[in-house]
Amino acid sequence: MDDEGVAARAGGRLPGDPVPDPGLGSGDEARPVSPPGAPPRRRTRYGRALLYALPALLIVVAVLYDIFTPRYFTAGPLYTAAPLIAAPIYSRRGTALTGVAVVAAVIGLQLGKGVIHYVDSLTELITIATVAVLAVLVNGLVRRSDERLVSVREIAEAAQRAVLPQPAERIAGFEVAVCYEAAQADAFIGGDLYAVQDSARGVRLIVGDVRGKGMGAVAAVAVVIGAFREAAEQEATLEAVAQRLERALAREGTRRDGLDAFEGFTTAVLAELPHGDGTVRIVNRGHPPPLLLYADGTLGPLPARESALPLGMGELGVWPDRAEEIAFPGGATLLLYTDGLTEARDAKGEFYDPQERLAGRVFRHPAKLLDALAEDVRRHSGGGMADDMALLAVRRPPHGNHDQCHES
């Protein structure tokens, strides 16, 4: 059955009926539906091209203004604006050439009108030449700032790779994809976390959200990830892994001063995919429930049957962790996410609903699912997300391909 037929059967409609599109398209090859008007990316591309052409346009307009207006009218503001606009967007050579073009245009027009020896004309020429020189200096300052920013971004990327390394695309026969988007511009890591670890008892996963922001949250992420990787290798059960994380956060809390020492916590969902077993075991510690997307386009949440406190709040009560086991058939995809996804709002204040947006959709690889989902939530929120978002998707290949993937 093709993608449209699968979506039709899952969505309760018949082939030939109008296809409702919530924005993710109907499959791997589909493209997100853009809002009325030009698509955001196209508008951005056109706006950038216009910005780069603006200095040249200003020079042309200024020259035409001087040609077709009387001598006592001046286009001096347009001439001075051209190199100033070029300074932050052009290279140093481009900014210098813009300044030379402006000065040459003014000299040529003044010679043509025979007014270059007038005091006001000389004053205008000196002013424009001074602004052109200052624009080159400004360009140098901008370039140095850009170099520092690039250095900071490289450090941030290195920190993210160290704390949240990119997992392999295939782990023990499962297809894996992750996506992390920080709400703060140019930030690469925040309070959300994910990890995938293969072990003798199966592939173990975690997605979590640390309370708070800033370096304190990043430090807590490092503690949780480090404890998880060690526990995933050593502990016999998923419940024991959760308890190991609880103890690690408790130790971290005793080292902190102030509010975080008493109120720090981490919501998390842990999952275990046993080798050669079509099931998934889940322990949820106060986190949004995962979604299970089946091969026919149907999906459903996997809420915890028994509520549990987030990690780091064990002193408030003792509730033994109990892993819940759910069938995880071939071709299905398990999606774990943080609340940055579900708390993204549109212009009307409506929250993003991944279950509604993904209903009836078929994605043959988890990376395609996450790409489409991230693009859709950015469009839903207008690009202004209020919280970090971490996504982790794991797909069990159809039974016919699983052994082959495992051997590779």
mmCIF file of C-alpha atoms in Angstrom:
data_model
loop_
_atom_site.group_PDB
_atom_site.id
_atom_site.type_symbol
_atom_site.label_atom_id
_atom_site.label_comp_id
_atom_site.label_asym_id
_atom_site.label_seq_id
_atom_site.Cartn_x
_atom_site.Cartn_y
_atom_site.Cartn_z
ATOM 1 C CA MET A 1 0.000 0.000 0.000
ATOM 2 C CA ASP A 2 1.389 3.454 -0.886
ATOM 3 C CA ASP A 3 1.798 6.298 1.623
ATOM 4 C CA GLU A 4 -1.479 7.964 0.683
ATOM 5 C CA GLY A 5 -3.417 4.726 1.049
ATOM 6 C CA VAL A 6 -1.871 4.055 4.444
ATOM 7 C CA ALA A 7 -2.679 7.555 5.608
ATOM 8 C CA ALA A 8 -6.211 7.216 4.279
ATOM 9 C CA ARG A 9 -6.812 3.981 6.178
ATOM 10 C CA ALA A 10 -5.282 5.398 9.360
ATOM 11 C CA GLY A 11 -7.163 8.687 9.132
ATOM 12 C CA GLY A 12 -10.560 7.208 8.329
ATOM 13 C CA ARG A 13 -10.962 8.676 4.847
ATOM 14 C CA LEU A 14 -11.233 7.153 1.397
ATOM 15 C CA PRO A 15 -8.856 7.574 -1.522
ATOM 16 C CA GLY A 16 -9.892 10.555 -3.601
ATOM 17 C CA ASP A 17 -11.215 12.527 -0.648
ATOM 18 C CA PRO A 18 -9.499 15.851 0.128
ATOM 19 C CA VAL A 19 -6.367 15.192 2.138
ATOM 20 C CA PRO A 20 -6.201 17.185 5.368
ATOM 21 C CA ASP A 21 -2.634 18.380 5.893
ATOM 22 C CA PRO A 22 -1.651 19.578 9.340
ATOM 23 C CA GLY A 23 1.681 20.760 8.043
ATOM 24 C CA LEU A 24 3.955 17.703 7.985
ATOM 25 C CA GLY A 25 3.012 16.434 4.555
ATOM 26 C CA SER A 26 1.933 12.887 3.770
ATOM 27 C CA GLY A 27 5.245 11.065 3.922
ATOM 28 C CA ASP A 28 8.962 11.137 3.325
ATOM 29 C CA GLU A 29 8.762 12.987 0.039
ATOM 30 C CA ALA A 30 6.156 15.507 1.160
ATOM 31 C CA ARG A 31 7.051 19.097 1.866
ATOM 32 C CA PRO A 32 5.577 21.169 4.687
ATOM 33 C CA VAL A 33 2.678 23.380 3.710
ATOM 34 C CA SER A 34 3.656 27.045 4.001
ATOM 35 C CA PRO A 35 1.391 29.721 5.430
ATOM 36 C CA PRO A 36 -0.282 32.171 3.067
ATOM 37 C CA GLY A 37 2.232 34.280 1.207
ATOM 38 C CA ALA A 38 5.832 33.526 0.398
ATOM 39 C CA PRO A 39 7.491 30.709 2.356
ATOM 40 C CA PRO A 40 9.682 31.952 5.237
ATOM 41 C CA ARG A 41 12.899 30.630 3.712
ATOM 42 C CA ARG A 42 12.185 32.299 0.389
ATOM 43 C CA ARG A 43 11.365 35.588 2.108
ATOM 44 C CA THR A 44 14.625 35.358 4.050
ATOM 45 C CA ARG A 45 16.582 34.697 0.872
ATOM 46 C CA TYR A 46 14.982 37.653 -0.928
ATOM 47 C CA GLY A 47 15.515 39.935 2.057
ATOM 48 C CA ARG A 48 19.187 39.018 2.253
ATOM 49 C CA ALA A 49 19.680 39.623 -1.473
ATOM 50 C CA LEU A 50 17.999 43.018 -1.163
ATOM 51 C CA LEU A 51 20.220 43.930 1.778
ATOM 52 C CA TYR A 52 23.374 43.075 -0.163
ATOM 53 C CA ALA A 53 22.187 45.133 -3.137
ATOM 54 C CA LEU A 54 21.139 48.120 -1.018
ATOM 55 C CA PRO A 55 24.488 50.047 -1.084
ATOM 56 C CA ALA A 56 24.607 49.885 -4.877
ATOM 57 C CA LEU A 57 20.938 50.901 -5.110
ATOM 58 C CA LEU A 58 21.564 53.885 -2.853
ATOM 59 C CA ILE A 59 24.453 55.040 -5.048
ATOM 60 C CA VAL A 60 22.335 54.733 -8.208
ATOM 61 C CA VAL A 61 19.419 56.620 -6.649
ATOM 62 C CA ALA A 62 21.752 59.340 -5.356
ATOM 63 C CA VAL A 63 23.369 59.815 -8.766
ATOM 64 C CA LEU A 64 19.993 60.050 -10.507
ATOM 65 C CA TYR A 65 18.789 62.484 -7.853
ATOM 66 C CA ASP A 66 21.816 64.760 -8.427
ATOM 67 C CA ILE A 67 21.412 64.593 -12.205
ATOM 68 C CA PHE A 68 17.718 65.479 -12.339
ATOM 69 C CA THR A 69 17.516 68.068 -9.542
ATOM 70 C CA PRO A 70 18.832 71.632 -9.324
ATOM 71 C CA ARG A 71 22.368 72.254 -8.037
ATOM 72 C CA TYR A 72 21.322 73.358 -4.552
ATOM 73 C CA PHE A 73 19.614 69.991 -3.932
ATOM 74 C CA THR A 74 21.966 67.350 -2.555
ATOM 75 C CA ALA A 75 21.893 63.580 -2.184
ATOM 76 C CA GLY A 76 24.620 63.628 0.462
ATOM 77 C CA PRO A 77 22.686 61.480 2.999
ATOM 78 C CA LEU A 78 22.271 58.729 0.415
ATOM 79 C CA TYR A 79 25.981 58.767 -0.437
ATOM 80 C CA THR A 80 26.997 58.522 3.224
ATOM 81 C CA ALA A 81 24.478 55.757 3.934
ATOM 82 C CA ALA A 82 25.894 53.450 1.237
ATOM 83 C CA PRO A 83 29.314 52.674 2.829
ATOM 84 C CA LEU A 84 27.803 52.579 6.335
ATOM 85 C CA ILE A 85 25.363 49.871 5.234
ATOM 86 C CA ALA A 86 28.134 48.032 3.415
ATOM 87 C CA ALA A 87 30.378 47.952 6.519
ATOM 88 C CA PRO A 88 28.589 45.188 8.488
ATOM 89 C CA ILE A 89 27.619 43.027 5.509
ATOM 90 C CA TYR A 90 30.481 43.309 2.990
ATOM 91 C CA SER A 91 34.105 42.267 3.250
ATOM 92 C CA ARG A 92 36.727 44.936 3.933
ATOM 93 C CA ARG A 93 37.516 45.094 0.245
ATOM 94 C CA GLY A 94 33.831 45.385 -0.658
ATOM 95 C CA THR A 95 33.340 48.179 1.881
ATOM 96 C CA ALA A 96 36.397 50.040 0.568
ATOM 97 C CA LEU A 97 35.212 49.692 -3.028
ATOM 98 C CA THR A 98 31.789 51.019 -2.023
ATOM 99 C CA GLY A 99 33.465 54.063 -0.434
ATOM 100 C CA VAL A 100 35.629 54.627 -3.530
ATOM 101 C CA ALA A 101 32.555 54.349 -5.779
ATOM 102 C CA VAL A 102 30.686 56.920 -3.684
ATOM 103 C CA VAL A 103 33.557 59.408 -3.653
ATOM 104 C CA ALA A 104 34.159 58.927 -7.394
ATOM 105 C CA ALA A 105 30.460 59.469 -8.155
ATOM 106 C CA VAL A 106 30.355 62.687 -6.124
ATOM 107 C CA ILE A 107 33.549 64.040 -7.722
ATOM 108 C CA GLY A 108 32.296 63.187 -11.217
ATOM 109 C CA LEU A 109 28.952 64.876 -10.684
ATOM 110 C CA GLN A 110 30.519 67.971 -9.129
ATOM 111 C CA LEU A 111 32.978 68.265 -12.029
ATOM 112 C CA GLY A 112 30.144 67.818 -14.489
ATOM 113 C CA LYS A 113 28.141 70.587 -12.869
ATOM 114 C CA GLY A 114 31.214 72.763 -12.412
ATOM 115 C CA VAL A 115 30.616 73.207 -8.690
ATOM 116 C CA ILE A 116 33.530 71.303 -7.185
ATOM 117 C CA HIS A 117 35.268 74.538 -6.139
ATOM 118 C CA TYR A 118 32.256 75.726 -4.114
ATOM 119 C CA VAL A 119 32.609 75.598 -0.340
ATOM 120 C CA ASP A 120 29.432 73.590 0.225
ATOM 121 C CA SER A 121 30.410 71.080 -2.457
ATOM 122 C CA LEU A 122 33.881 70.630 -0.971
ATOM 123 C CA THR A 123 32.355 70.203 2.477
ATOM 124 C CA GLU A 124 29.999 67.546 1.160
ATOM 125 C CA LEU A 125 32.855 65.705 -0.573
ATOM 126 C CA ILE A 126 35.060 65.751 2.554
ATOM 127 C CA THR A 127 32.150 64.531 4.691
ATOM 128 C CA ILE A 128 31.386 61.640 2.352
ATOM 129 C CA ALA A 129 35.071 60.656 2.087
ATOM 130 C CA THR A 130 35.397 60.725 5.902
ATOM 131 C CA VAL A 131 32.344 58.502 6.305
ATOM 132 C CA ALA A 132 33.784 56.073 3.722
ATOM 133 C CA VAL A 133 37.015 55.785 5.720
ATOM 134 C CA LEU A 134 35.086 55.312 8.963
ATOM 135 C CA ALA A 135 33.011 52.582 7.278
ATOM 136 C CA VAL A 136 36.206 50.628 6.533
ATOM 137 C CA LEU A 137 37.226 50.942 10.202
ATOM 138 C CA VAL A 138 33.772 49.809 11.321
ATOM 139 C CA ASN A 139 34.052 46.843 8.973
ATOM 140 C CA GLY A 140 37.302 45.813 10.688
ATOM 141 C CA LEU A 141 35.633 45.940 14.106
ATOM 142 C CA VAL A 142 32.693 43.882 12.852
ATOM 143 C CA ARG A 143 35.005 41.274 11.358
ATOM 144 C CA ARG A 144 36.900 40.899 14.631
ATOM 145 C CA SER A 145 33.617 40.529 16.503
ATOM 146 C CA ASP A 146 32.497 37.888 14.018
ATOM 147 C CA GLU A 147 35.741 35.984 14.530
ATOM 148 C CA ARG A 148 35.210 36.012 18.295
ATOM 149 C CA LEU A 149 31.625 34.854 17.813
ATOM 150 C CA VAL A 150 32.787 32.005 15.576
ATOM 151 C CA SER A 151 35.278 30.997 18.259
ATOM 152 C CA VAL A 152 32.556 31.022 20.921
ATOM 153 C CA ARG A 153 30.266 28.976 18.675
ATOM 154 C CA GLU A 154 33.032 26.427 18.069
ATOM 155 C CA ILE A 155 33.560 26.107 21.816
ATOM 156 C CA ALA A 156 29.808 25.685 22.343
ATOM 157 C CA GLU A 157 29.666 23.019 19.635
ATOM 158 C CA ALA A 158 32.595 21.190 21.218
ATOM 159 C CA ALA A 159 30.862 21.338 24.608
ATOM 160 C CA GLN A 160 27.688 19.921 23.110
ATOM 161 C CA ARG A 161 29.543 17.088 21.409
ATOM 162 C CA ALA A 162 31.284 16.295 24.683
ATOM 163 C CA VAL A 163 28.139 16.336 26.849
ATOM 164 C CA LEU A 164 25.583 15.205 24.249
ATOM 165 C CA PRO A 165 27.486 13.250 21.592
ATOM 166 C CA GLN A 166 25.673 12.327 18.414
ATOM 167 C CA PRO A 167 24.688 8.656 18.565
ATOM 168 C CA ALA A 168 25.358 6.311 15.675
ATOM 169 C CA GLU A 169 22.629 6.048 13.053
ATOM 170 C CA ARG A 170 22.355 2.293 13.703
ATOM 171 C CA ILE A 171 22.735 0.727 17.124
ATOM 172 C CA ALA A 172 22.178 -3.007 17.590
ATOM 173 C CA GLY A 173 19.943 -3.129 14.536
ATOM 174 C CA PHE A 174 17.832 -0.085 15.477
ATOM 175 C CA GLU A 175 17.754 3.114 13.418
ATOM 176 C CA VAL A 176 18.425 6.143 15.646
ATOM 177 C CA ALA A 177 18.111 9.895 15.146
ATOM 178 C CA VAL A 178 18.338 12.854 17.520
ATOM 179 C CA CYS A 179 17.601 16.559 17.258
ATOM 180 C CA TYR A 180 18.424 19.331 19.742
ATOM 181 C CA GLU A 181 17.325 22.932 19.353
ATOM 182 C CA ALA A 182 18.035 25.552 21.992
ATOM 183 C CA ALA A 183 15.458 28.300 22.490
ATOM 184 C CA GLN A 184 18.172 30.932 22.966
ATOM 185 C CA ALA A 185 19.764 32.127 19.748
ATOM 186 C CA ASP A 186 23.304 30.837 19.128
ATOM 187 C CA ALA A 187 23.063 28.523 22.149
ATOM 188 C CA PHE A 188 23.960 24.898 21.446
ATOM 189 C CA ILE A 189 23.195 23.271 24.748
ATOM 190 C CA GLY A 190 20.852 23.944 27.627
ATOM 191 C CA GLY A 191 18.864 21.935 30.146
ATOM 192 C CA ASP A 192 17.528 19.210 27.841
ATOM 193 C CA LEU A 193 19.367 15.925 27.463
ATOM 194 C CA TYR A 194 19.374 12.648 25.565
ATOM 195 C CA ALA A 195 21.583 9.570 25.410
ATOM 196 C CA VAL A 196 21.581 6.156 23.761
ATOM 197 C CA GLN A 197 23.631 3.296 25.195
ATOM 198 C CA ASP A 198 23.885 -0.293 24.008
ATOM 199 C CA SER A 199 24.328 -2.858 26.746
ATOM 200 C CA ALA A 200 24.215 -6.608 27.311
ATOM 201 C CA ARG A 201 20.524 -6.303 28.220
ATOM 202 C CA GLY A 202 19.457 -4.150 25.283
ATOM 203 C CA VAL A 203 19.631 -0.646 23.944
ATOM 204 C CA ARG A 204 18.863 1.847 26.693
ATOM 205 C CA LEU A 205 17.692 5.406 26.082
ATOM 206 C CA ILE A 206 17.032 8.522 28.099
ATOM 207 C CA VAL A 207 15.467 11.879 27.292
ATOM 208 C CA GLY A 208 15.176 14.423 30.065
ATOM 209 C CA ASP A 209 14.730 18.049 31.048
ATOM 210 C CA VAL A 210 16.678 19.637 33.893
ATOM 211 C CA ARG A 211 14.931 22.272 35.961
ATOM 212 C CA GLY A 212 16.350 25.734 35.350
ATOM 213 C CA LYS A 213 18.644 27.215 32.737
ATOM 214 C CA GLY A 214 22.196 28.442 32.367
ATOM 215 C CA MET A 215 25.414 26.794 33.407
ATOM 216 C CA GLY A 216 23.794 25.173 36.444
ATOM 217 C CA ALA A 217 21.429 23.256 34.150
ATOM 218 C CA VAL A 218 24.308 22.295 31.855
ATOM 219 C CA ALA A 219 26.239 20.954 34.851
ATOM 220 C CA ALA A 220 23.215 18.874 35.897
ATOM 221 C CA VAL A 221 22.919 17.533 32.337
ATOM 222 C CA ALA A 222 26.532 16.380 32.507
ATOM 223 C CA VAL A 223 25.850 14.619 35.832
ATOM 224 C CA VAL A 224 22.751 12.824 34.521
ATOM 225 C CA ILE A 225 24.371 11.765 31.236
ATOM 226 C CA GLY A 226 27.509 10.515 32.967
ATOM 227 C CA ALA A 227 25.521 8.533 35.529
ATOM 228 C CA PHE A 228 23.236 7.098 32.844
ATOM 229 C CA ARG A 229 26.055 5.815 30.649
ATOM 230 C CA GLU A 230 27.671 4.073 33.580
ATOM 231 C CA ALA A 231 24.400 2.689 34.957
ATOM 232 C CA ALA A 232 23.190 1.510 31.552
ATOM 233 C CA GLU A 233 26.250 -0.714 31.292
ATOM 234 C CA GLN A 234 26.203 -2.039 34.848
ATOM 235 C CA GLU A 235 22.627 -2.251 36.139
ATOM 236 C CA ALA A 236 20.542 -5.353 35.510
ATOM 237 C CA THR A 237 17.179 -3.590 35.191
ATOM 238 C CA LEU A 238 15.851 -0.276 33.889
ATOM 239 C CA GLU A 239 14.398 0.403 37.336
ATOM 240 C CA ALA A 240 17.891 0.125 38.819
ATOM 241 C CA VAL A 241 19.174 2.601 36.219
ATOM 242 C CA ALA A 242 16.549 5.123 37.342
ATOM 243 C CA GLN A 243 17.545 4.649 40.984
ATOM 244 C CA ARG A 244 21.200 5.140 40.078
ATOM 245 C CA LEU A 245 20.319 8.481 38.477
ATOM 246 C CA GLU A 246 18.327 9.427 41.571
ATOM 247 C CA ARG A 247 21.349 8.850 43.783
ATOM 248 C CA ALA A 248 23.659 10.750 41.416
ATOM 249 C CA LEU A 249 21.414 13.822 41.510
ATOM 250 C CA ALA A 250 21.098 13.564 45.284
ATOM 251 C CA ARG A 251 24.895 13.655 45.588
ATOM 252 C CA GLU A 252 25.043 16.610 43.211
ATOM 253 C CA GLY A 253 22.426 18.439 45.282
ATOM 254 C CA THR A 254 24.535 18.247 48.406
ATOM 255 C CA ARG A 255 27.366 20.029 46.575
ATOM 256 C CA ARG A 256 25.196 22.972 45.559
ATOM 257 C CA ASP A 257 24.317 26.073 47.528
ATOM 258 C CA GLY A 258 21.065 27.990 47.501
ATOM 259 C CA LEU A 259 17.766 27.090 45.874
ATOM 260 C CA ASP A 260 19.103 24.365 43.571
ATOM 261 C CA ALA A 261 20.339 22.392 46.579
ATOM 262 C CA PHE A 262 16.720 21.880 47.660
ATOM 263 C CA GLU A 263 14.569 22.192 44.549
ATOM 264 C CA GLY A 264 16.687 20.892 41.687
ATOM 265 C CA PHE A 265 15.104 18.031 39.723
ATOM 266 C CA THR A 266 15.070 16.420 36.297
ATOM 267 C CA THR A 267 12.072 15.006 34.479
ATOM 268 C CA ALA A 268 13.089 12.011 32.404
ATOM 269 C CA VAL A 269 11.814 9.029 30.499
ATOM 270 C CA LEU A 270 14.010 5.932 30.232
ATOM 271 C CA ALA A 271 13.465 3.176 27.695
ATOM 272 C CA GLU A 272 14.984 -0.244 27.102
ATOM 273 C CA LEU A 273 14.874 -2.166 23.834
ATOM 274 C CA PRO A 274 15.849 -5.795 24.552
ATOM 275 C CA HIS A 275 17.872 -7.545 21.853
ATOM 276 C CA GLY A 276 15.791 -9.867 19.681
ATOM 277 C CA ASP A 277 12.569 -8.996 21.517
ATOM 278 C CA GLY A 278 9.776 -6.953 19.928
ATOM 279 C CA THR A 279 9.037 -4.963 23.077
ATOM 280 C CA VAL A 280 10.052 -1.726 24.743
ATOM 281 C CA ARG A 281 10.253 -1.188 28.500
ATOM 282 C CA ILE A 282 9.670 2.330 29.832
ATOM 283 C CA VAL A 283 10.205 4.097 33.153
ATOM 284 C CA ASN A 284 8.715 7.595 33.266
ATOM 285 C CA ARG A 285 9.809 10.047 35.936
ATOM 286 C CA GLY A 286 7.428 12.971 35.500
ATOM 287 C CA HIS A 287 8.159 13.467 31.801
ATOM 288 C CA PRO A 288 5.856 13.884 28.769
ATOM 289 C CA PRO A 289 4.844 10.420 27.546
ATOM 290 C CA PRO A 290 6.619 8.995 24.469
ATOM 291 C CA LEU A 291 4.763 8.387 21.231
ATOM 292 C CA LEU A 292 4.774 5.111 19.326
ATOM 293 C CA LEU A 293 4.289 5.521 15.571
ATOM 294 C CA TYR A 294 3.313 2.307 13.792
ATOM 295 C CA ALA A 295 4.164 1.366 10.225
ATOM 296 C CA ASP A 296 0.577 1.933 9.029
ATOM 297 C CA GLY A 297 0.489 5.574 10.153
ATOM 298 C CA THR A 298 -1.415 5.056 13.388
ATOM 299 C CA LEU A 299 0.137 6.246 16.618
ATOM 300 C CA GLY A 300 -0.549 6.579 20.284
ATOM 301 C CA PRO A 301 1.011 7.971 23.469
ATOM 302 C CA LEU A 302 2.544 5.702 26.064
ATOM 303 C CA PRO A 303 1.475 7.346 29.340
ATOM 304 C CA ALA A 304 2.706 5.979 32.654
ATOM 305 C CA ARG A 305 0.109 3.872 34.441
ATOM 306 C CA GLU A 306 1.501 4.986 37.800
ATOM 307 C CA SER A 307 2.649 8.542 38.433
ATOM 308 C CA ALA A 308 6.233 9.033 39.612
ATOM 309 C CA LEU A 309 8.193 12.042 40.814
ATOM 310 C CA PRO A 310 11.004 13.500 38.710
ATOM 311 C CA LEU A 311 14.567 12.458 39.373
ATOM 312 C CA GLY A 312 16.119 14.327 42.272
ATOM 313 C CA MET A 313 12.923 14.480 44.334
ATOM 314 C CA GLY A 314 13.259 11.115 46.071
ATOM 315 C CA GLU A 315 13.360 12.748 49.508
ATOM 316 C CA LEU A 316 9.699 13.715 49.131
ATOM 317 C CA GLY A 317 8.514 10.111 49.123
ATOM 318 C CA VAL A 318 9.353 6.566 48.150
ATOM 319 C CA TRP A 319 7.646 5.194 45.063
ATOM 320 C CA PRO A 320 9.383 2.125 43.625
ATOM 321 C CA ASP A 321 10.034 2.380 39.892
ATOM 322 C CA ARG A 322 8.086 -0.105 37.794
ATOM 323 C CA ALA A 323 8.957 -0.474 34.138
ATOM 324 C CA GLU A 324 6.023 -0.872 31.781
ATOM 325 C CA GLU A 325 6.410 -3.217 28.817
ATOM 326 C CA ILE A 326 4.762 -2.416 25.483
ATOM 327 C CA ALA A 327 4.878 -4.198 22.135
ATOM 328 C CA PHE A 328 7.306 -2.586 19.705
ATOM 329 C CA PRO A 329 6.721 -4.267 16.333
ATOM 330 C CA GLY A 330 8.898 -4.076 13.248
ATOM 331 C CA GLY A 331 8.523 -0.853 11.265
ATOM 332 C CA ALA A 332 7.383 1.134 14.327
ATOM 333 C CA THR A 333 9.165 4.232 15.625
ATOM 334 C CA LEU A 334 9.477 5.284 19.246
ATOM 335 C CA LEU A 335 9.552 9.082 19.690
ATOM 336 C CA LEU A 336 10.823 10.638 22.924
ATOM 337 C CA TYR A 337 10.784 14.410 23.368
ATOM 338 C CA THR A 338 10.989 17.214 25.915
ATOM 339 C CA ASP A 339 8.269 19.725 26.712
ATOM 340 C CA GLY A 340 9.853 22.314 24.423
ATOM 341 C CA LEU A 341 7.913 20.517 21.689
ATOM 342 C CA THR A 342 4.500 20.465 23.338
ATOM 343 C CA GLU A 343 4.820 23.938 24.872
ATOM 344 C CA ALA A 344 5.572 25.686 21.581
ATOM 345 C CA ARG A 345 2.741 28.143 20.883
ATOM 346 C CA ASP A 346 1.487 29.778 17.744
ATOM 347 C CA ALA A 347 0.344 33.396 17.357
ATOM 348 C CA LYS A 348 -3.030 32.488 18.897
ATOM 349 C CA GLY A 349 -1.413 30.938 21.957
ATOM 350 C CA GLU A 350 -2.305 27.349 20.993
ATOM 351 C CA PHE A 351 0.147 24.646 22.034
ATOM 352 C CA TYR A 352 1.757 22.336 19.515
ATOM 353 C CA ASP A 353 0.190 18.850 19.545
ATOM 354 C CA PRO A 354 2.593 16.272 18.079
ATOM 355 C CA GLN A 355 0.004 13.500 18.275
ATOM 356 C CA GLU A 356 -2.424 15.457 16.110
ATOM 357 C CA ARG A 357 0.236 16.640 13.676
ATOM 358 C CA LEU A 358 1.730 13.180 13.179
ATOM 359 C CA ALA A 359 -1.514 11.237 12.890
ATOM 360 C CA GLY A 360 -1.655 9.255 9.656
ATOM 361 C CA ARG A 361 1.891 10.148 8.611
ATOM 362 C CA VAL A 362 4.469 7.578 7.541
ATOM 363 C CA PHE A 363 8.222 8.150 7.779
ATOM 364 C CA ARG A 364 10.588 5.404 6.715
ATOM 365 C CA HIS A 365 13.532 6.719 8.719
ATOM 366 C CA PRO A 366 13.615 8.450 12.115
ATOM 367 C CA ALA A 367 15.825 11.254 10.773
ATOM 368 C CA LYS A 368 13.120 12.199 8.270
ATOM 369 C CA LEU A 369 10.564 12.206 11.061
ATOM 370 C CA LEU A 370 12.636 14.543 13.236
ATOM 371 C CA ASP A 371 13.490 16.871 10.342
ATOM 372 C CA ALA A 372 9.820 17.255 9.459
ATOM 373 C CA LEU A 373 8.781 17.601 13.095
ATOM 374 C CA ALA A 374 11.401 20.265 13.898
ATOM 375 C CA GLU A 375 10.496 22.250 10.789
ATOM 376 C CA ASP A 376 6.798 22.040 11.593
ATOM 377 C CA VAL A 377 7.168 23.194 15.197
ATOM 378 C CA ARG A 378 9.383 26.099 14.101
ATOM 379 C CA ARG A 379 6.707 27.156 11.654
ATOM 380 C CA HIS A 380 3.993 26.704 14.284
ATOM 381 C CA SER A 381 5.818 28.955 16.756
ATOM 382 C CA GLY A 382 7.015 31.455 14.175
ATOM 383 C CA GLY A 383 10.622 30.558 14.938
ATOM 384 C CA GLY A 384 10.361 31.888 18.503
ATOM 385 C CA MET A 385 10.428 28.825 20.739
ATOM 386 C CA ALA A 386 10.086 29.483 24.469
ATOM 387 C CA ASP A 387 12.036 26.435 25.655
ATOM 388 C CA ASP A 388 14.753 24.080 24.479
ATOM 389 C CA MET A 389 13.627 21.027 22.527
ATOM 390 C CA ALA A 390 15.249 17.602 22.411
ATOM 391 C CA LEU A 391 13.932 14.833 20.155
ATOM 392 C CA LEU A 392 15.006 11.195 20.037
ATOM 393 C CA ALA A 393 13.503 8.704 17.601
ATOM 394 C CA VAL A 394 14.295 4.982 17.361
ATOM 395 C CA ARG A 395 12.860 2.769 14.646
ATOM 396 C CA ARG A 396 12.768 -1.010 14.700
ATOM 397 C CA PRO A 397 13.252 -2.077 11.077
ATOM 398 C CA PRO A 398 10.803 -4.591 9.617
ATOM 399 C CA HIS A 399 11.549 -8.133 10.744
ATOM 400 C CA GLY A 400 13.031 -9.048 7.402
ATOM 401 C CA ASN A 401 15.761 -6.399 7.757
ATOM 402 C CA HIS A 402 16.432 -6.510 11.483
ATOM 403 C CA ASP A 403 18.953 -9.324 11.535
ATOM 404 C CA GLN A 404 20.814 -7.867 8.589
ATOM 405 C CA CYS A 405 21.007 -4.470 10.316
ATOM 406 C CA HIS A 406 22.189 -6.099 13.528
ATOM 407 C CA GLU A 407 25.015 -7.869 11.694
ATOM 408 C CA SER A 408 26.145 -4.609 10.099
#
